[in-house]
Coordinates of C-alpha atoms and ligand atoms in Angstrom, one line a residue:
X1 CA 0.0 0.0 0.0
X2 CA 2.8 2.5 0.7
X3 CA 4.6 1.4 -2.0
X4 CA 1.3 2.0 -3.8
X5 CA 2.1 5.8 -2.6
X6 CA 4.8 5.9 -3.3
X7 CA 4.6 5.6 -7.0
X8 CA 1.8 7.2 -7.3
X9 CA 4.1 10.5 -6.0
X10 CA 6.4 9.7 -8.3
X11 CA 4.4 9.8 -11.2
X12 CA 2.8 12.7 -10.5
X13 CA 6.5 14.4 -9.8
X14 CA 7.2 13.0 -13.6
X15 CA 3.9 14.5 -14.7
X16 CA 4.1 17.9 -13.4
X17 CA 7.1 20.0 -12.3
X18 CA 7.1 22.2 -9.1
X19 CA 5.2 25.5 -10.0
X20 CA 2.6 23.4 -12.7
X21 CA 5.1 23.3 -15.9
X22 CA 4.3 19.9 -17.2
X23 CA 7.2 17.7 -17.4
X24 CA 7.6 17.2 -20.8
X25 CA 9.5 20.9 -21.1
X26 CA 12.2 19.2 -19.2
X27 CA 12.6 16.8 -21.6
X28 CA 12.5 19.0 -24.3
X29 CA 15.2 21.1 -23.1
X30 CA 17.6 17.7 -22.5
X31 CA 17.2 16.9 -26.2
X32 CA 17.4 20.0 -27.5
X33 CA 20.6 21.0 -25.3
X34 CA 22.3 17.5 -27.1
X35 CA 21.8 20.1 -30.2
X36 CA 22.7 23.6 -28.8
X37 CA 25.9 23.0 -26.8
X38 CA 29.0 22.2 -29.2
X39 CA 32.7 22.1 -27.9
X40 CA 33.5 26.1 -28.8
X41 CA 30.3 26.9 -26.7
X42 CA 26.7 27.4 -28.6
X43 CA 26.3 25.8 -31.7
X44 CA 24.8 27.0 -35.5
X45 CA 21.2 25.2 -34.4
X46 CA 21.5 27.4 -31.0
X47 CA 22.0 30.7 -32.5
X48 CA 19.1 29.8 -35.3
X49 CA 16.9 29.0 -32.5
X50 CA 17.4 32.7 -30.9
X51 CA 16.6 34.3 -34.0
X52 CA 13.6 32.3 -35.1
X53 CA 12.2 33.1 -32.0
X54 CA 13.3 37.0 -32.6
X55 CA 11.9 36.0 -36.1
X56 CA 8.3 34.8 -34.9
X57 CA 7.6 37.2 -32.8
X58 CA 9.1 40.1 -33.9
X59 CA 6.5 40.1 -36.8
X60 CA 3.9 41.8 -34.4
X61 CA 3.5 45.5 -35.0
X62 CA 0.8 47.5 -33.6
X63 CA 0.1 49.5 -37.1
X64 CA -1.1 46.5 -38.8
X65 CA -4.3 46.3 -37.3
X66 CA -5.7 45.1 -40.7
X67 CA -4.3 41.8 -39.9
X68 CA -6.2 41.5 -37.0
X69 CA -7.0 38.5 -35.7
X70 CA -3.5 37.1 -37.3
X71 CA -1.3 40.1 -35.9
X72 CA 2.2 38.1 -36.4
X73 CA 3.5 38.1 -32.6
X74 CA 4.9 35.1 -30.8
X75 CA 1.7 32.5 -32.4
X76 CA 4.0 30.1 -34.3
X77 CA 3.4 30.9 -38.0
X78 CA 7.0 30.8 -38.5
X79 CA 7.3 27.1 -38.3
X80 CA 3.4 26.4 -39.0
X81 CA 3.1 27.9 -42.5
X82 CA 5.2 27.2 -45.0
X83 CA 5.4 30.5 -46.5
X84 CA 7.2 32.8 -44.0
X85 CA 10.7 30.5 -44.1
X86 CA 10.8 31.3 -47.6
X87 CA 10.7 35.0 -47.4
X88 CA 14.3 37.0 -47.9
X89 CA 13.9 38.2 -44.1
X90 CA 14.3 35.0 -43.1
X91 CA 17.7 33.5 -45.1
X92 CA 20.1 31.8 -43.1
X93 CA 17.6 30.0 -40.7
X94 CA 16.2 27.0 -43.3
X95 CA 18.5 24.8 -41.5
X96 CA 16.7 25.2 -38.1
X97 CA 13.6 25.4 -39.5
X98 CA 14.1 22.0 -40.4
X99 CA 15.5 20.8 -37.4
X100 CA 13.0 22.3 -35.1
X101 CA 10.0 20.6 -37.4
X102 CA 11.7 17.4 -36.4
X103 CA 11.0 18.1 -32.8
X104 CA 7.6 19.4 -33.1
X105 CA 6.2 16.2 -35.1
X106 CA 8.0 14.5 -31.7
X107 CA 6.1 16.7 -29.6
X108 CA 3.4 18.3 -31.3
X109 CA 0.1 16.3 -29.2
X110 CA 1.7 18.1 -25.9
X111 CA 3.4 21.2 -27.0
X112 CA 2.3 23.9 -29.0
X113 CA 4.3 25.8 -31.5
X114 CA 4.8 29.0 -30.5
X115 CA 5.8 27.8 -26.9
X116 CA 8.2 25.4 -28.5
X117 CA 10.1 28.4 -30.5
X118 CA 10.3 30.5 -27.5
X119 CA 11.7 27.7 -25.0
X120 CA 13.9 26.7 -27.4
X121 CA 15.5 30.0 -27.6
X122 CA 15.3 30.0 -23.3
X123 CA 17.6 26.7 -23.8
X124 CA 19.8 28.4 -26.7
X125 CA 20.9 31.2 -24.4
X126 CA 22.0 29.0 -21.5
X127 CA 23.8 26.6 -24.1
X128 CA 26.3 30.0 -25.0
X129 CA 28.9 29.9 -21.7
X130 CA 27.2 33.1 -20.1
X131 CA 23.6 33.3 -21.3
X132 CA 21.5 34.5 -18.5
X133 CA 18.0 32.0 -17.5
X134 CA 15.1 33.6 -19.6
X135 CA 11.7 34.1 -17.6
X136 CA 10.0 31.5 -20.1
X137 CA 6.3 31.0 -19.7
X138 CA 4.2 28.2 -21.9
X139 CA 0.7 28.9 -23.1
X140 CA 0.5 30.8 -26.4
X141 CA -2.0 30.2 -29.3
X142 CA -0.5 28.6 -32.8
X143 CA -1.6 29.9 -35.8
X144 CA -1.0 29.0 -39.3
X145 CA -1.7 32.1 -40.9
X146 CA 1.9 33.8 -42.0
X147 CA 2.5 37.0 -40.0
X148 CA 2.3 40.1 -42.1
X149 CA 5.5 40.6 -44.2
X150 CA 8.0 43.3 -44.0
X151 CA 8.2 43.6 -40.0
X152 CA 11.7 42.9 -39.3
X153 CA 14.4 44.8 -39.6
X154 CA 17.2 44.8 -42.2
X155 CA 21.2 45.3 -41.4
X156 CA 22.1 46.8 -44.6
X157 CA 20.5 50.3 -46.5
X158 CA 18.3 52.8 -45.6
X159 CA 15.7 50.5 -43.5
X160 CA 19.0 50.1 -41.3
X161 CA 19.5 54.0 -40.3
X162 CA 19.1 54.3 -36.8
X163 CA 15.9 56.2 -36.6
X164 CA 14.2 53.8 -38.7
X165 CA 15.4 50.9 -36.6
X166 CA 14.1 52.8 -33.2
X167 CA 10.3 53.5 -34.8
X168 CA 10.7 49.6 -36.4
X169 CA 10.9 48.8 -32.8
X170 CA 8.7 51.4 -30.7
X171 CA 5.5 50.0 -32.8
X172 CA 5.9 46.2 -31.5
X173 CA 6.1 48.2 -28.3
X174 CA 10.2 47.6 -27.3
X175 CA 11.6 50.6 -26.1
X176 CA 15.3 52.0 -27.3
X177 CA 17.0 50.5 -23.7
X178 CA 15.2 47.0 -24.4
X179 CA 16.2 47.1 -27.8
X180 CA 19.9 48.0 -26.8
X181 CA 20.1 45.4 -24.5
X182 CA 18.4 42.7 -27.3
X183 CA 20.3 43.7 -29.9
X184 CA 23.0 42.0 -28.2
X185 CA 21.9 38.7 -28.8
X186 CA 24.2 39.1 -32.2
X187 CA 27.1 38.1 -29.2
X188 CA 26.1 34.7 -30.9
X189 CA 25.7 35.6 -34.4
X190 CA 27.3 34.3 -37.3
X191 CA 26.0 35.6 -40.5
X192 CA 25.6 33.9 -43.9
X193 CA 23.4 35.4 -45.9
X194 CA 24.1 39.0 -45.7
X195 CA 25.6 41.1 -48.9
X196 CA 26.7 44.7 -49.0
X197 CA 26.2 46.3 -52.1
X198 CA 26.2 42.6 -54.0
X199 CA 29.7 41.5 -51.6
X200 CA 28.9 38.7 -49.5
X201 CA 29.4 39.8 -45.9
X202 CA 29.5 36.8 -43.9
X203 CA 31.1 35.9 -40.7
X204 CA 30.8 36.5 -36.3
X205 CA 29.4 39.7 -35.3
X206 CA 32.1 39.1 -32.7
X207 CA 34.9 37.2 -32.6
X208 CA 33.1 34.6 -29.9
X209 CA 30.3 33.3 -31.2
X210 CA 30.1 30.4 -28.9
X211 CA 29.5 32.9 -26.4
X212 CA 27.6 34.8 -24.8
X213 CA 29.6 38.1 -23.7
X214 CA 30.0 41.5 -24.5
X215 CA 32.7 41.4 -26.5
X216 CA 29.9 42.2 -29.1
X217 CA 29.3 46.3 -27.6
X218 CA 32.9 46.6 -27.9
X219 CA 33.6 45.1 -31.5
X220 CA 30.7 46.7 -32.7
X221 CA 32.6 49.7 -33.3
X222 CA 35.9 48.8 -33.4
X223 CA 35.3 45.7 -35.8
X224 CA 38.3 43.8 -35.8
X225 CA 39.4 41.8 -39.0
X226 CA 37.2 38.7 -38.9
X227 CA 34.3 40.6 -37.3
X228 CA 31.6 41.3 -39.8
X229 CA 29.4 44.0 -37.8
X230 CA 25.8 45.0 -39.7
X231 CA 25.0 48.6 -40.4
X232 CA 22.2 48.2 -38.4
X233 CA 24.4 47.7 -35.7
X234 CA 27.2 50.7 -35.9
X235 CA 24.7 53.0 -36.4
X236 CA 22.4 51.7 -33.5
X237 CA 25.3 52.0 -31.5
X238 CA 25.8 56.1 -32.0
X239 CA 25.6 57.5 -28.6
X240 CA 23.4 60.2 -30.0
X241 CA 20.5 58.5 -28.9
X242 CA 19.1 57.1 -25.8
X243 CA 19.4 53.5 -27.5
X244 CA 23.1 54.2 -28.4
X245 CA 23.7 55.3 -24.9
X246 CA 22.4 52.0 -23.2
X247 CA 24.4 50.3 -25.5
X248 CA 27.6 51.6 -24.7
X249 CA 26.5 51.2 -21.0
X250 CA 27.0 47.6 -21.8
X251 CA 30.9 47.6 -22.9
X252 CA 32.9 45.8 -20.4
X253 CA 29.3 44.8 -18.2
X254 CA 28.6 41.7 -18.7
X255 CA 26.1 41.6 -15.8
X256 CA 24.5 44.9 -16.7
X257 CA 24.1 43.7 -19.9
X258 CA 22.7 40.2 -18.8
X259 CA 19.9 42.1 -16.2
X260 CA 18.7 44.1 -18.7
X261 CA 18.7 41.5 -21.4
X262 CA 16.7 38.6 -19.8
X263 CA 13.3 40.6 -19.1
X264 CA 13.7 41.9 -22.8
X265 CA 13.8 39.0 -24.0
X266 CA 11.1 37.8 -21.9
X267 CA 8.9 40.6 -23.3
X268 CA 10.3 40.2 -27.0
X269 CA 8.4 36.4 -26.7
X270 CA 4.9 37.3 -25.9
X271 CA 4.7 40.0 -28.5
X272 CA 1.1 40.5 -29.8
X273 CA -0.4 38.7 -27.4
X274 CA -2.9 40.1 -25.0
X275 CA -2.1 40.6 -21.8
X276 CA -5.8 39.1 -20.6
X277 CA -4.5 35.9 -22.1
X278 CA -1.0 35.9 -20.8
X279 CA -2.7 35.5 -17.2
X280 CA -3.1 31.9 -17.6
X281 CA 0.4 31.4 -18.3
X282 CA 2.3 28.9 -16.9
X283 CA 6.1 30.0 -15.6
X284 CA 8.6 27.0 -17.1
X285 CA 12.0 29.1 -16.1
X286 CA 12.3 26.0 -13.9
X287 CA 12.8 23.4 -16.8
X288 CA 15.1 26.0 -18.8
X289 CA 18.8 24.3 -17.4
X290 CA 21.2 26.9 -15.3
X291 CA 23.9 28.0 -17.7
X292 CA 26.6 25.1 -16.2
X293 CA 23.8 22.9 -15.6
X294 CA 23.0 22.9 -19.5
X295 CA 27.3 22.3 -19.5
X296 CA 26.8 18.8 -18.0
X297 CA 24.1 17.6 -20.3
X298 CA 26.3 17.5 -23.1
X299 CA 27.4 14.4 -24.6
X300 CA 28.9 14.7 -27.8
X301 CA 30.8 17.8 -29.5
X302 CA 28.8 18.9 -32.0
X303 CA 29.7 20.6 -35.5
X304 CA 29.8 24.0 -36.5
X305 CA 29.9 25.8 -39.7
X306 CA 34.1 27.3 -40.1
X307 CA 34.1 30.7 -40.3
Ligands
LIG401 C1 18.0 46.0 -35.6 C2 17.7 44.8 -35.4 C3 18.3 43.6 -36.0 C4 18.8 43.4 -37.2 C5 18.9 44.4 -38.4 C6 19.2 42.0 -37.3 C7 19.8 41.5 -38.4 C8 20.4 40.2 -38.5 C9 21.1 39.6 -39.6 C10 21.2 40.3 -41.0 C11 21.6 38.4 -39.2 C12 22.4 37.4 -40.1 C13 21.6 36.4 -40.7 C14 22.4 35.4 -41.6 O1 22.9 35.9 -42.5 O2 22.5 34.2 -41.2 C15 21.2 38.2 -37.9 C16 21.5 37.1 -37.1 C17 21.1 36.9 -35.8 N1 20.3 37.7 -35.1 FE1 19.7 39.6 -35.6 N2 19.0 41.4 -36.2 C18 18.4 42.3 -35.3 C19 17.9 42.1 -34.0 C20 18.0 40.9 -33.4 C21 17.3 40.5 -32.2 C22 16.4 41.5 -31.4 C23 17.7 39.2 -31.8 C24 17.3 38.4 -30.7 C25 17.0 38.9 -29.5 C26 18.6 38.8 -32.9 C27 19.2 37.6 -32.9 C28 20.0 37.1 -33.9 C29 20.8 35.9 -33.8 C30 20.9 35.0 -32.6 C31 21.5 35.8 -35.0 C32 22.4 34.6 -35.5 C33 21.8 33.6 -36.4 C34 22.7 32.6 -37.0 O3 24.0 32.8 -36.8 O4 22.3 31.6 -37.5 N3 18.7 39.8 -33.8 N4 20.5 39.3 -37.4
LIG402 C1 22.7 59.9 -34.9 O1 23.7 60.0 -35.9 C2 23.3 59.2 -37.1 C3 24.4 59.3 -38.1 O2 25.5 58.6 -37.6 C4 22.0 59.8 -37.6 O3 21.6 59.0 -38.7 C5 20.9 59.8 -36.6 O4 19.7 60.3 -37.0 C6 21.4 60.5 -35.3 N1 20.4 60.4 -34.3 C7 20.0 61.4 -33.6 C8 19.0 61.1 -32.5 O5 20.4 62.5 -33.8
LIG403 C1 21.1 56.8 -41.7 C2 22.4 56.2 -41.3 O1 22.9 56.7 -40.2 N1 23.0 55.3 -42.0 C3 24.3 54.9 -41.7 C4 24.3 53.5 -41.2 O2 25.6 53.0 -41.0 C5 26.4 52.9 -42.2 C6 27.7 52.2 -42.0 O3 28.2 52.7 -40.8 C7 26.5 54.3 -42.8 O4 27.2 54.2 -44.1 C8 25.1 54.9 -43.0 O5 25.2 56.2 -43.5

């Protein structure tokens, strides 16, 4: 009989974490760390996962209102129609598209999309030596419908001058130190399908892409051989403007940097969604690993692209 108990406790501890997250996110972020963490820190499939996410979410603006009810935002169109990953906005993240629909036929009768994109992108950051723990919360809606094209913002040309960038930004409702502080997720970027005036321009927007530090704010402007910074970036980074001031707060501070990124973030992945629906949300921070924690669960080195 108390053995009886006994499992029964245990089943219902593999059922459910502490705090209601349902257990499978735990498993999800085991597998999908085996994918993320590679022997020079994060891997290719770890920084595509943090730019989908940026990617499916950052489609939300509030002056497309004649999209409504499909408003783009964090609903999973990215990975649920197969029109979006075509578009030029989003070159360079086929590959993880076609990982992460791998996972979602796994886990597709308990997970929604949209959640899966965002918690991937929680386990991303703790798989580059450094990332901070994402507030990551599970219970958006999925929608096939592609988000409204045109929404994202470009790293070369006139959509990359700095004012355009901070209004791009304003209507999804991030605010210039938010966007300073996201902007840093490039710390893990590798470019390879950017051109300049028709030359390729590929290559680490800093020179540690398997990790996740600020060498990014400093390179940005100095742009050492081998660093390919965007535009976007450099002129972003122009302490003429509130968002250029935050981000050369963040030179030399990692931990400023990582406090002011992590609630960004967290906003950046319920874009577009209402906030009367985000109250039945369900907090899974617990099942996203501790940055060394994620460490241990590799197994094997994995590949990454030489550049
Ligand atoms: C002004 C805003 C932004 C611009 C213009 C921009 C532009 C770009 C471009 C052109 C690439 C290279 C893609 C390729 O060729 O493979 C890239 C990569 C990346 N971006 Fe951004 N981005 C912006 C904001 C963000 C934000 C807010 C995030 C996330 C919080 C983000 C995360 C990433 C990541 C992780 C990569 C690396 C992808 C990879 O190496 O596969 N970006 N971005
Ligand atoms: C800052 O300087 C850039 C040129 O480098 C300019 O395009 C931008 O409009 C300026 N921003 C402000 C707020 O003056
Ligand atoms: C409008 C604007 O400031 N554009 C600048 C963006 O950055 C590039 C490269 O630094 C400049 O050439 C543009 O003039």
């Amino acid at each position: 009989m108390i053995g009886k108990t006994l499992s029964l406790l245990a089943l219902s501890a593999i059922a459910e974490t502490s705090g209601g997250c349902p257990a499978i996110w735990s498993t999800i972020a085991s597998d999908l760390s085996q994918s993320f963490i590679g022997a020079s820190g994060c891997t290719d499939l770890a920084r595509g996962a943090i730019r989908f996410a940026f990617h499916d979410s950052g489609s939300y603006s509030s002056r497309t209102p004649a999209y409504a009810p499909a408003t783009g935002g964090a609903d999973g169109s990215l990975l649920l129609s197969s029109v979006e990953i075509t578009r030029d906005e989003n070159n360079g993240l086929q590959q993880y598209y076609s990982f992460l629909r791998g996972k979602y036929d796994v886990y597709k009768s308990q997970v929604g999309a949209a959640d899966l994109i965002q918690f991937a992108a929680s386990v991303a950051i703790v798989s580059c030596p450094g990332g901070p723990r994402i507030p990551t919360v599970i219970g958006r809606k999925d929608t096939s419908t592609p988000a409204p094209d045109n929404l994202l913002p470009q790293a070369f040309g006139p959509g990359s001058a700095q004012q355009v960038l901070i209004q791009l930004f304003a209507d999804k409702g991030i605010s210039q130190p938010e966007l300073a502080a996201l902007i840093g997720a490039h710390t893990a970027s590798k470019a390879v399908a950017e051109e300049d005036n028709g030359i390729p321009y590929d290559g680490p927007q800093d020179s540690t892409p398997g990790q996740w530090d600020v060498t990014y704010y400093s390179q940005t402007d100095s742009h050492p051989k081998g660093v390919y910074s965007f535009e976007s970036d450099i002129n972003l980074s122009n302490p003429n403007s509130t968002v250029g001031q935050t981000f050369q707060s963040f030179v030399n501070s990692q931990s400023k940097w990582n406090a002011a990124f992590a609630p960004a973030m967290a906003h950046l992945s319920v874009l577009g969604i209402p906030w009367s629906d985000q109250q039945s949300f369900i907090d899974c921070t617990s099942a996203v690993p501790s940055g060394s924690n994620a460490r241990l669960i590799r197994t094997a080195p994995i590949n990454d692209r030489i550049r």
